mmCIF file of C-alpha atoms and ligand atoms in Angstrom:
data_model
loop_
_atom_site.group_PDB
_atom_site.id
_atom_site.type_symbol
_atom_site.label_atom_id
_atom_site.label_comp_id
_atom_site.label_asym_id
_atom_site.label_seq_id
_atom_site.Cartn_x
_atom_site.Cartn_y
_atom_site.Cartn_z
ATOM 1 C CA UNK A 1 0.000 0.000 0.000
ATOM 2 C CA UNK A 2 2.974 2.307 0.512
ATOM 3 C CA UNK A 3 2.977 5.078 -2.061
ATOM 4 C CA UNK A 4 -0.456 4.193 -3.403
ATOM 5 C CA UNK A 5 -2.426 5.360 -0.392
ATOM 6 C CA UNK A 6 -4.398 8.235 -1.875
ATOM 7 C CA UNK A 7 -5.461 10.749 0.790
ATOM 8 C CA UNK A 8 -9.111 10.368 1.722
ATOM 9 C CA UNK A 9 -10.926 13.685 1.246
ATOM 10 C CA UNK A 10 -13.500 14.695 3.887
ATOM 11 C CA UNK A 11 -16.687 12.752 3.170
ATOM 12 C CA UNK A 12 -14.731 10.325 1.001
ATOM 13 C CA UNK A 13 -16.151 6.922 0.382
ATOM 14 C CA UNK A 14 -13.804 4.139 -0.619
ATOM 15 C CA UNK A 15 -15.169 1.110 -2.452
ATOM 16 C CA UNK A 16 -13.206 -2.067 -3.084
ATOM 17 C CA UNK A 17 -14.365 -5.104 -5.099
ATOM 18 C CA UNK A 18 -12.883 -8.323 -3.736
ATOM 19 C CA UNK A 19 -13.236 -11.596 -5.636
ATOM 20 C CA UNK A 20 -14.136 -15.052 -4.306
ATOM 21 C CA UNK A 21 -11.511 -17.793 -4.448
ATOM 22 C CA UNK A 22 -11.602 -21.373 -5.556
ATOM 23 C CA UNK A 23 -9.028 -24.107 -4.970
ATOM 24 C CA UNK A 24 -8.571 -26.126 -8.182
ATOM 25 C CA UNK A 25 -6.045 -28.160 -6.147
ATOM 26 C CA UNK A 26 -6.623 -28.579 -2.414
ATOM 27 C CA UNK A 27 -4.243 -31.014 -0.751
ATOM 28 C CA UNK A 28 -4.817 -31.410 2.999
ATOM 29 C CA UNK A 29 -2.073 -32.893 5.180
ATOM 30 C CA UNK A 30 -2.094 -34.005 8.792
ATOM 31 C CA UNK A 31 -3.019 -31.656 11.632
ATOM 32 C CA UNK A 32 -0.003 -29.717 12.916
ATOM 33 C CA UNK A 33 0.907 -29.031 16.549
ATOM 34 C CA UNK A 34 -1.048 -25.734 16.354
ATOM 35 C CA UNK A 35 -4.204 -27.552 15.203
ATOM 36 C CA UNK A 36 -4.074 -26.248 11.628
ATOM 37 C CA UNK A 37 -3.604 -28.670 8.749
ATOM 38 C CA UNK A 38 -0.650 -28.444 6.382
ATOM 39 C CA UNK A 39 -1.934 -27.418 2.956
ATOM 40 C CA UNK A 40 -0.671 -27.738 -0.602
ATOM 41 C CA UNK A 41 -3.152 -25.772 -2.592
ATOM 42 C CA UNK A 42 -3.591 -23.744 -5.752
ATOM 43 C CA UNK A 43 -5.859 -20.746 -5.299
ATOM 44 C CA UNK A 44 -7.594 -18.920 -8.100
ATOM 45 C CA UNK A 45 -9.691 -15.743 -7.861
ATOM 46 C CA UNK A 46 -12.960 -15.870 -9.820
ATOM 47 C CA UNK A 47 -15.374 -13.256 -11.112
ATOM 48 C CA UNK A 48 -17.873 -13.408 -8.227
ATOM 49 C CA UNK A 49 -17.120 -10.560 -5.866
ATOM 50 C CA UNK A 50 -18.221 -8.681 -2.759
ATOM 51 C CA UNK A 51 -17.928 -4.894 -2.537
ATOM 52 C CA UNK A 52 -16.584 -3.328 0.656
ATOM 53 C CA UNK A 53 -17.310 0.395 1.099
ATOM 54 C CA UNK A 54 -15.743 2.485 3.847
ATOM 55 C CA UNK A 55 -16.370 6.016 5.078
ATOM 56 C CA UNK A 56 -15.632 7.794 8.334
ATOM 57 C CA UNK A 57 -18.386 7.128 10.844
ATOM 58 C CA UNK A 58 -17.856 10.487 12.557
ATOM 59 C CA UNK A 59 -18.710 12.298 9.320
ATOM 60 C CA UNK A 60 -22.327 11.165 9.617
ATOM 61 C CA UNK A 61 -23.950 11.696 12.969
ATOM 62 C CA UNK A 62 -22.051 8.783 14.495
ATOM 63 C CA UNK A 63 -19.326 8.605 17.096
ATOM 64 C CA UNK A 64 -15.979 7.220 15.973
ATOM 65 C CA UNK A 65 -15.865 3.432 16.164
ATOM 66 C CA UNK A 66 -16.542 0.550 13.796
ATOM 67 C CA UNK A 67 -19.992 0.006 12.336
ATOM 68 C CA UNK A 68 -20.867 -2.703 9.835
ATOM 69 C CA UNK A 69 -23.911 -2.909 7.580
ATOM 70 C CA UNK A 70 -24.559 -5.728 5.124
ATOM 71 C CA UNK A 71 -26.684 -6.144 1.998
ATOM 72 C CA UNK A 72 -27.041 -8.994 -0.492
ATOM 73 C CA UNK A 73 -26.202 -12.683 0.085
ATOM 74 C CA UNK A 74 -26.649 -13.683 3.721
ATOM 75 C CA UNK A 75 -27.578 -10.164 4.954
ATOM 76 C CA UNK A 76 -29.577 -10.607 8.145
ATOM 77 C CA UNK A 77 -27.834 -13.878 8.996
ATOM 78 C CA UNK A 78 -24.294 -12.511 9.302
ATOM 79 C CA UNK A 79 -22.906 -10.827 12.433
ATOM 80 C CA UNK A 80 -22.222 -7.094 12.284
ATOM 81 C CA UNK A 81 -20.111 -7.033 15.448
ATOM 82 C CA UNK A 82 -16.629 -8.302 16.309
ATOM 83 C CA UNK A 83 -17.647 -11.792 15.132
ATOM 84 C CA UNK A 84 -17.478 -10.463 11.562
ATOM 85 C CA UNK A 85 -13.981 -10.872 10.100
ATOM 86 C CA UNK A 86 -14.253 -7.456 8.399
ATOM 87 C CA UNK A 87 -14.797 -5.853 11.840
ATOM 88 C CA UNK A 88 -11.676 -7.637 13.128
ATOM 89 C CA UNK A 89 -9.744 -6.423 10.072
ATOM 90 C CA UNK A 90 -10.713 -2.780 10.723
ATOM 91 C CA UNK A 91 -9.773 -3.124 14.394
ATOM 92 C CA UNK A 92 -6.432 -4.717 13.516
ATOM 93 C CA UNK A 93 -5.383 -2.019 11.059
ATOM 94 C CA UNK A 94 -6.322 0.710 13.569
ATOM 95 C CA UNK A 95 -4.247 -1.071 16.213
ATOM 96 C CA UNK A 96 -1.332 -1.319 13.754
ATOM 97 C CA UNK A 97 -1.570 2.403 13.007
ATOM 98 C CA UNK A 98 -2.085 3.339 16.665
ATOM 99 C CA UNK A 99 -5.305 5.240 15.943
ATOM 100 C CA UNK A 100 -8.909 5.087 17.121
ATOM 101 C CA UNK A 101 -10.981 3.259 14.512
ATOM 102 C CA UNK A 102 -13.545 5.483 12.821
ATOM 103 C CA UNK A 103 -15.328 3.691 10.016
ATOM 104 C CA UNK A 104 -18.694 2.723 8.665
ATOM 105 C CA UNK A 105 -18.148 -0.380 6.559
ATOM 106 C CA UNK A 106 -20.786 -1.588 4.158
ATOM 107 C CA UNK A 107 -20.478 -5.124 2.776
ATOM 108 C CA UNK A 108 -22.450 -5.717 -0.401
ATOM 109 C CA UNK A 109 -22.317 -9.485 -0.682
ATOM 110 C CA UNK A 110 -22.582 -11.569 -3.814
ATOM 111 C CA UNK A 111 -20.275 -14.370 -2.680
ATOM 112 C CA UNK A 112 -22.324 -17.188 -1.115
ATOM 113 C CA UNK A 113 -21.885 -17.384 2.677
ATOM 114 C CA UNK A 114 -20.032 -20.337 4.284
ATOM 115 C CA UNK A 115 -19.861 -21.901 0.850
ATOM 116 C CA UNK A 116 -16.144 -22.624 0.539
ATOM 117 C CA UNK A 117 -15.549 -19.509 -1.590
ATOM 118 C CA UNK A 118 -13.801 -17.400 1.086
ATOM 119 C CA UNK A 119 -16.531 -14.734 1.213
ATOM 120 C CA UNK A 120 -15.712 -13.755 4.813
ATOM 121 C CA UNK A 121 -11.988 -13.661 4.032
ATOM 122 C CA UNK A 122 -12.649 -11.519 0.945
ATOM 123 C CA UNK A 123 -14.566 -9.015 3.107
ATOM 124 C CA UNK A 124 -11.677 -8.956 5.603
ATOM 125 C CA UNK A 125 -9.160 -8.305 2.812
ATOM 126 C CA UNK A 126 -11.397 -5.538 1.446
ATOM 127 C CA UNK A 127 -11.760 -3.996 4.914
ATOM 128 C CA UNK A 128 -7.968 -3.988 5.422
ATOM 129 C CA UNK A 129 -7.382 -2.158 2.147
ATOM 130 C CA UNK A 130 -10.338 0.218 2.473
ATOM 131 C CA UNK A 131 -9.496 1.227 6.063
ATOM 132 C CA UNK A 132 -5.802 1.667 5.230
ATOM 133 C CA UNK A 133 -6.797 4.078 2.435
ATOM 134 C CA UNK A 134 -9.471 5.860 4.459
ATOM 135 C CA UNK A 135 -7.165 6.436 7.420
ATOM 136 C CA UNK A 136 -4.079 7.033 5.236
ATOM 137 C CA UNK A 137 -2.129 4.303 6.972
ATOM 138 C CA UNK A 138 1.403 3.830 5.617
ATOM 139 C CA UNK A 139 1.760 0.078 5.392
ATOM 140 C CA UNK A 140 3.866 -2.072 3.071
ATOM 141 C CA UNK A 141 2.553 -5.114 1.227
ATOM 142 C CA UNK A 142 4.514 -7.576 3.404
ATOM 143 C CA UNK A 143 3.119 -6.062 6.598
ATOM 144 C CA UNK A 144 -0.415 -6.041 5.187
ATOM 145 C CA UNK A 145 -0.018 -9.740 4.296
ATOM 146 C CA UNK A 146 1.168 -10.476 7.839
ATOM 147 C CA UNK A 147 -1.933 -8.800 9.296
ATOM 148 C CA UNK A 148 -4.079 -10.687 6.769
ATOM 149 C CA UNK A 149 -2.574 -14.049 7.791
ATOM 150 C CA UNK A 150 -3.444 -13.262 11.423
ATOM 151 C CA UNK A 151 -7.096 -12.884 10.392
ATOM 152 C CA UNK A 152 -7.362 -16.195 8.528
ATOM 153 C CA UNK A 153 -5.497 -18.606 6.273
ATOM 154 C CA UNK A 154 -7.267 -17.457 3.065
ATOM 155 C CA UNK A 155 -7.082 -13.708 3.703
ATOM 156 C CA UNK A 156 -3.551 -13.179 2.243
ATOM 157 C CA UNK A 157 -4.685 -14.726 -1.063
ATOM 158 C CA UNK A 158 -7.810 -12.554 -1.046
ATOM 159 C CA UNK A 159 -5.498 -9.507 -0.968
ATOM 160 C CA UNK A 160 -3.644 -10.755 -4.052
ATOM 161 C CA UNK A 161 -6.083 -12.441 -6.438
ATOM 162 C CA UNK A 162 -4.951 -14.075 -9.691
ATOM 163 C CA UNK A 163 -3.585 -17.586 -9.247
ATOM 164 C CA UNK A 164 -1.158 -18.694 -6.519
ATOM 165 C CA UNK A 165 0.225 -21.748 -4.781
ATOM 166 C CA UNK A 166 -0.637 -21.752 -1.077
ATOM 167 C CA UNK A 167 1.491 -23.608 1.467
ATOM 168 C CA UNK A 168 1.900 -23.583 5.247
ATOM 169 C CA UNK A 169 -1.719 -23.419 6.449
ATOM 170 C CA UNK A 170 -2.603 -21.712 3.158
ATOM 171 C CA UNK A 171 -1.176 -18.286 4.012
ATOM 172 C CA UNK A 172 2.231 -18.621 2.285
ATOM 173 C CA UNK A 173 1.815 -17.663 -1.348
ATOM 174 C CA UNK A 174 3.775 -18.158 -4.558
ATOM 175 C CA UNK A 175 2.221 -16.436 -7.579
ATOM 176 C CA UNK A 176 1.436 -18.516 -10.687
ATOM 177 C CA UNK A 177 1.328 -16.943 -14.132
ATOM 178 C CA UNK A 178 -1.813 -18.613 -15.486
ATOM 179 C CA UNK A 179 -2.222 -18.114 -19.227
ATOM 180 C CA UNK A 180 -5.867 -18.406 -20.047
ATOM 181 C CA UNK A 181 -9.385 -18.085 -18.730
ATOM 182 C CA UNK A 182 -11.470 -21.000 -17.482
ATOM 183 C CA UNK A 183 -15.251 -20.981 -17.139
ATOM 184 C CA UNK A 184 -17.243 -22.361 -14.237
ATOM 185 C CA UNK A 185 -20.820 -22.836 -13.180
ATOM 186 C CA UNK A 186 -21.054 -22.199 -9.443
ATOM 187 C CA UNK A 187 -23.932 -24.026 -7.754
ATOM 188 C CA UNK A 188 -24.747 -23.192 -4.148
ATOM 189 C CA UNK A 189 -26.867 -25.319 -1.851
ATOM 190 C CA UNK A 190 -29.267 -24.426 0.924
ATOM 191 C CA UNK A 191 -26.901 -25.783 3.586
ATOM 192 C CA UNK A 192 -23.608 -24.477 4.952
ATOM 193 C CA UNK A 193 -20.493 -26.300 6.156
ATOM 194 C CA UNK A 194 -18.255 -24.825 8.828
ATOM 195 C CA UNK A 195 -14.595 -25.003 7.798
ATOM 196 C CA UNK A 196 -13.372 -26.529 11.117
ATOM 197 C CA UNK A 197 -16.108 -29.205 10.917
ATOM 198 C CA UNK A 198 -14.958 -30.185 7.453
ATOM 199 C CA UNK A 199 -11.301 -30.453 8.557
ATOM 200 C CA UNK A 200 -12.412 -32.633 11.504
ATOM 201 C CA UNK A 201 -14.297 -34.880 9.109
ATOM 202 C CA UNK A 202 -11.167 -35.188 6.919
ATOM 203 C CA UNK A 203 -9.275 -36.389 10.038
ATOM 204 C CA UNK A 204 -12.040 -38.812 10.981
ATOM 205 C CA UNK A 205 -12.168 -40.342 7.511
ATOM 206 C CA UNK A 206 -8.360 -40.669 7.467
ATOM 207 C CA UNK A 207 -8.532 -42.655 10.726
ATOM 208 C CA UNK A 208 -10.782 -45.049 8.816
ATOM 209 C CA UNK A 209 -8.211 -45.207 6.014
ATOM 210 C CA UNK A 210 -10.234 -42.982 3.638
ATOM 211 C CA UNK A 211 -8.321 -40.313 1.694
ATOM 212 C CA UNK A 212 -4.694 -39.252 1.508
ATOM 213 C CA UNK A 213 -2.640 -36.074 1.195
ATOM 214 C CA UNK A 214 -2.369 -34.855 -2.417
ATOM 215 C CA UNK A 215 0.745 -32.751 -1.851
ATOM 216 C CA UNK A 216 1.936 -32.369 -5.459
ATOM 217 C CA UNK A 217 0.551 -29.206 -7.053
ATOM 218 C CA UNK A 218 3.022 -29.234 -9.988
ATOM 219 C CA UNK A 219 0.822 -30.884 -12.663
ATOM 220 C CA UNK A 220 -1.926 -28.307 -12.130
ATOM 221 C CA UNK A 221 0.513 -25.384 -11.931
ATOM 222 C CA UNK A 222 2.115 -26.475 -15.238
ATOM 223 C CA UNK A 223 -1.339 -26.766 -16.786
ATOM 224 C CA UNK A 224 -2.239 -23.203 -15.769
ATOM 225 C CA UNK A 225 1.140 -21.850 -16.894
ATOM 226 C CA UNK A 226 0.818 -23.497 -20.303
ATOM 227 C CA UNK A 227 -2.776 -22.387 -20.879
ATOM 228 C CA UNK A 228 -4.192 -25.922 -20.762
ATOM 229 C CA UNK A 229 -7.595 -26.649 -22.265
ATOM 230 C CA UNK A 230 -10.570 -27.063 -19.950
ATOM 231 C CA UNK A 231 -10.519 -30.785 -20.833
ATOM 232 C CA UNK A 232 -6.972 -31.116 -19.503
ATOM 233 C CA UNK A 233 -7.794 -29.051 -16.441
ATOM 234 C CA UNK A 234 -10.779 -31.292 -15.702
ATOM 235 C CA UNK A 235 -8.449 -34.271 -15.221
ATOM 236 C CA UNK A 236 -6.220 -32.372 -12.789
ATOM 237 C CA UNK A 237 -8.748 -30.947 -10.307
ATOM 238 C CA UNK A 238 -8.191 -32.336 -6.798
ATOM 239 C CA UNK A 239 -9.893 -31.656 -3.490
ATOM 240 C CA UNK A 240 -8.859 -33.718 -0.458
ATOM 241 C CA UNK A 241 -11.839 -32.225 1.425
ATOM 242 C CA UNK A 242 -14.397 -33.428 -1.088
ATOM 243 C CA UNK A 243 -15.099 -36.791 0.554
ATOM 244 C CA UNK A 244 -15.496 -35.052 3.930
ATOM 245 C CA UNK A 245 -17.888 -32.438 2.506
ATOM 246 C CA UNK A 246 -19.975 -35.152 0.829
ATOM 247 C CA UNK A 247 -19.928 -37.207 4.034
ATOM 248 C CA UNK A 248 -21.297 -34.188 5.971
ATOM 249 C CA UNK A 249 -23.814 -33.229 3.247
ATOM 250 C CA UNK A 250 -24.657 -36.385 1.247
ATOM 251 C CA UNK A 251 -26.978 -34.389 -1.030
ATOM 252 C CA UNK A 252 -23.853 -32.940 -2.680
ATOM 253 C CA UNK A 253 -23.265 -36.271 -4.431
ATOM 254 C CA UNK A 254 -26.502 -36.013 -6.422
ATOM 255 C CA UNK A 255 -25.869 -32.335 -7.270
ATOM 256 C CA UNK A 256 -22.409 -33.246 -8.586
ATOM 257 C CA UNK A 257 -23.686 -36.267 -10.476
ATOM 258 C CA UNK A 258 -26.524 -34.214 -12.004
ATOM 259 C CA UNK A 259 -24.108 -31.566 -13.313
ATOM 260 C CA UNK A 260 -21.927 -34.245 -14.908
ATOM 261 C CA UNK A 261 -24.995 -35.775 -16.554
ATOM 262 C CA UNK A 262 -25.796 -32.329 -17.963
ATOM 263 C CA UNK A 263 -22.381 -32.209 -19.632
ATOM 264 C CA UNK A 264 -19.981 -30.553 -17.126
ATOM 265 C CA UNK A 265 -16.341 -31.526 -17.787
ATOM 266 C CA UNK A 266 -15.833 -31.947 -14.030
ATOM 267 C CA UNK A 267 -17.669 -31.455 -10.738
ATOM 268 C CA UNK A 268 -15.497 -30.093 -7.929
ATOM 269 C CA UNK A 269 -16.445 -29.163 -4.367
ATOM 270 C CA UNK A 270 -15.210 -25.626 -3.640
ATOM 271 C CA UNK A 271 -12.844 -25.617 -0.649
ATOM 272 C CA UNK A 272 -14.660 -27.087 2.350
ATOM 273 C CA UNK A 273 -17.972 -26.867 0.453
ATOM 274 C CA UNK A 274 -20.850 -27.075 0.110
ATOM 275 C CA UNK A 275 -20.682 -24.977 -3.098
ATOM 276 C CA UNK A 276 -20.066 -27.148 -6.163
ATOM 277 C CA UNK A 277 -18.093 -25.906 -9.176
ATOM 278 C CA UNK A 278 -18.761 -27.327 -12.618
ATOM 279 C CA UNK A 279 -16.090 -26.820 -15.256
ATOM 280 C CA UNK A 280 -17.287 -25.827 -18.722
ATOM 281 C CA UNK A 281 -15.485 -25.883 -22.077
ATOM 282 C CA UNK A 282 -16.011 -22.174 -22.767
ATOM 283 C CA UNK A 283 -18.409 -19.356 -21.944
ATOM 284 C CA UNK A 284 -21.086 -20.620 -24.350
ATOM 285 C CA UNK A 285 -20.978 -24.049 -22.783
ATOM 286 C CA UNK A 286 -21.084 -22.472 -19.294
ATOM 287 C CA UNK A 287 -24.264 -20.511 -20.133
ATOM 288 C CA UNK A 288 -26.007 -23.646 -21.468
ATOM 289 C CA UNK A 289 -24.773 -25.788 -18.570
ATOM 290 C CA UNK A 290 -25.958 -23.243 -15.980
ATOM 291 C CA UNK A 291 -29.417 -23.250 -17.553
ATOM 292 C CA UNK A 292 -29.614 -27.045 -17.488
ATOM 293 C CA UNK A 293 -28.413 -27.269 -13.877
ATOM 294 C CA UNK A 294 -30.980 -24.624 -12.835
ATOM 295 C CA UNK A 295 -33.800 -26.481 -14.586
ATOM 296 C CA UNK A 296 -32.808 -29.745 -12.937
ATOM 297 C CA UNK A 297 -33.302 -28.274 -9.433
ATOM 298 C CA UNK A 298 -31.261 -29.243 -6.366
ATOM 299 C CA UNK A 299 -29.130 -26.077 -6.271
ATOM 300 C CA UNK A 300 -30.091 -22.978 -4.256
ATOM 301 C CA UNK A 301 -28.555 -20.618 -6.797
ATOM 302 C CA UNK A 302 -26.513 -21.055 -9.959
ATOM 303 C CA UNK A 303 -23.943 -18.468 -11.089
ATOM 304 C CA UNK A 304 -21.536 -18.087 -13.978
ATOM 305 C CA UNK A 305 -17.924 -17.270 -13.151
ATOM 306 C CA UNK A 306 -14.548 -17.214 -14.847
ATOM 307 C CA UNK A 307 -11.032 -17.099 -13.566
ATOM 308 C CA UNK A 308 -8.436 -16.060 -12.927
ATOM 309 C CA UNK A 309 -9.324 -12.433 -12.190
ATOM 310 C CA UNK A 310 -7.176 -9.752 -10.576
ATOM 311 C CA UNK A 311 -7.282 -9.086 -6.844
ATOM 312 C CA UNK A 312 -9.073 -6.261 -5.032
ATOM 313 C CA UNK A 313 -9.872 -3.370 -7.333
ATOM 314 C CA UNK A 314 -10.969 0.092 -6.309
HETATM 315 O O1 C5P B 1 -7.468 -19.816 9.137
HETATM 316 P P1 C5P B 1 -8.938 -19.789 9.357
HETATM 317 O O2 C5P B 1 -9.331 -18.938 10.527
HETATM 318 O O3 C5P B 1 -9.716 -19.466 8.136
HETATM 319 O O4 C5P B 1 -9.332 -21.274 9.734
HETATM 320 C C1 C5P B 1 -10.578 -21.607 10.292
HETATM 321 C C2 C5P B 1 -10.461 -22.982 10.910
HETATM 322 O O5 C5P B 1 -10.256 -23.973 9.882
HETATM 323 C C3 C5P B 1 -9.287 -23.156 11.844
HETATM 324 O O6 C5P B 1 -9.603 -22.764 13.148
HETATM 325 C C4 C5P B 1 -9.004 -24.637 11.752
HETATM 326 O O7 C5P B 1 -9.935 -25.358 12.542
HETATM 327 C C5 C5P B 1 -9.334 -24.956 10.301
HETATM 328 N N1 C5P B 1 -8.150 -24.931 9.429
HETATM 329 C C6 C5P B 1 -7.246 -25.984 9.479
HETATM 330 N N2 C5P B 1 -6.151 -25.967 8.654
HETATM 331 C C7 C5P B 1 -5.936 -24.961 7.781
HETATM 332 C C8 C5P B 1 -6.845 -23.882 7.707
HETATM 333 C C9 C5P B 1 -7.943 -23.896 8.553
HETATM 334 O O8 C5P B 1 -7.426 -26.935 10.248
HETATM 335 N N3 C5P B 1 -4.865 -25.007 6.979
#
């Protein structure tokens, strides 16, 4: 952020679009001593995004402090207090800068909630950037990433966008130069899966000998770097959490099967689920596939998305 922190004029409103993420490769290792699982993942930002808008609270009639309002997906069900990761992000950046927080944050949500698409992490990343600009906080990229990692494993990637390898617990990033655009149909369901519950289910299944750690991301990284066709990509998608997500929400199996019957090149649970991603050949195929999946029923909502897209944009 250093050098690009434009001064916020009185009454200024700062709006940041932050994309959802998918994990075309999600390898989950054993739990570490700190309780987190070692990850070997490839992240990709896709064209579904939330918008985070920030303005000084004291410039309305409010006292300084942090206030959150939410519209769109999940509004009314999401917390607007400290339990919201965007609230924590605003508090953290104020603490870093040694100032009293003074912000009204509005989250306009399009990313499905608790769907495995990092919607909460995207809002936190957006709040970090928006508050840093609003309060004119001098902070370098490395420091911003460190704060992001403290908020959650996916938040550093949400700051970056594009395509990246994630290691550690997902917070250590290596950018990947993906050459191409891939098209997805994103099908949400009317259930949610908590991320910790899904990791616990991975552990439980492993105790029964089900599933193993897919640690090698290289084939998928090479495919992205060489602009592989969607057909090739379909053969390389891996999610070590898929069996756990299906075990927790068995209805996912029929949603996935239905999409394949309708002609998807692959069905892939997004992160810890329960959102299911269907890979299409191209945009025309994606439009037709989305229509067929909608008509079939079984999904709560069906969206079109492509990736990779750039990270947070003002
Ligand atoms: O990092 P984040 O706060 O998003 O993680 C939420 C929860 O997911 C953690 O508390 C942990 O239970 C689980 N998790 C994990 N291994 C990871 C990332 C998350 O076990 N690599």
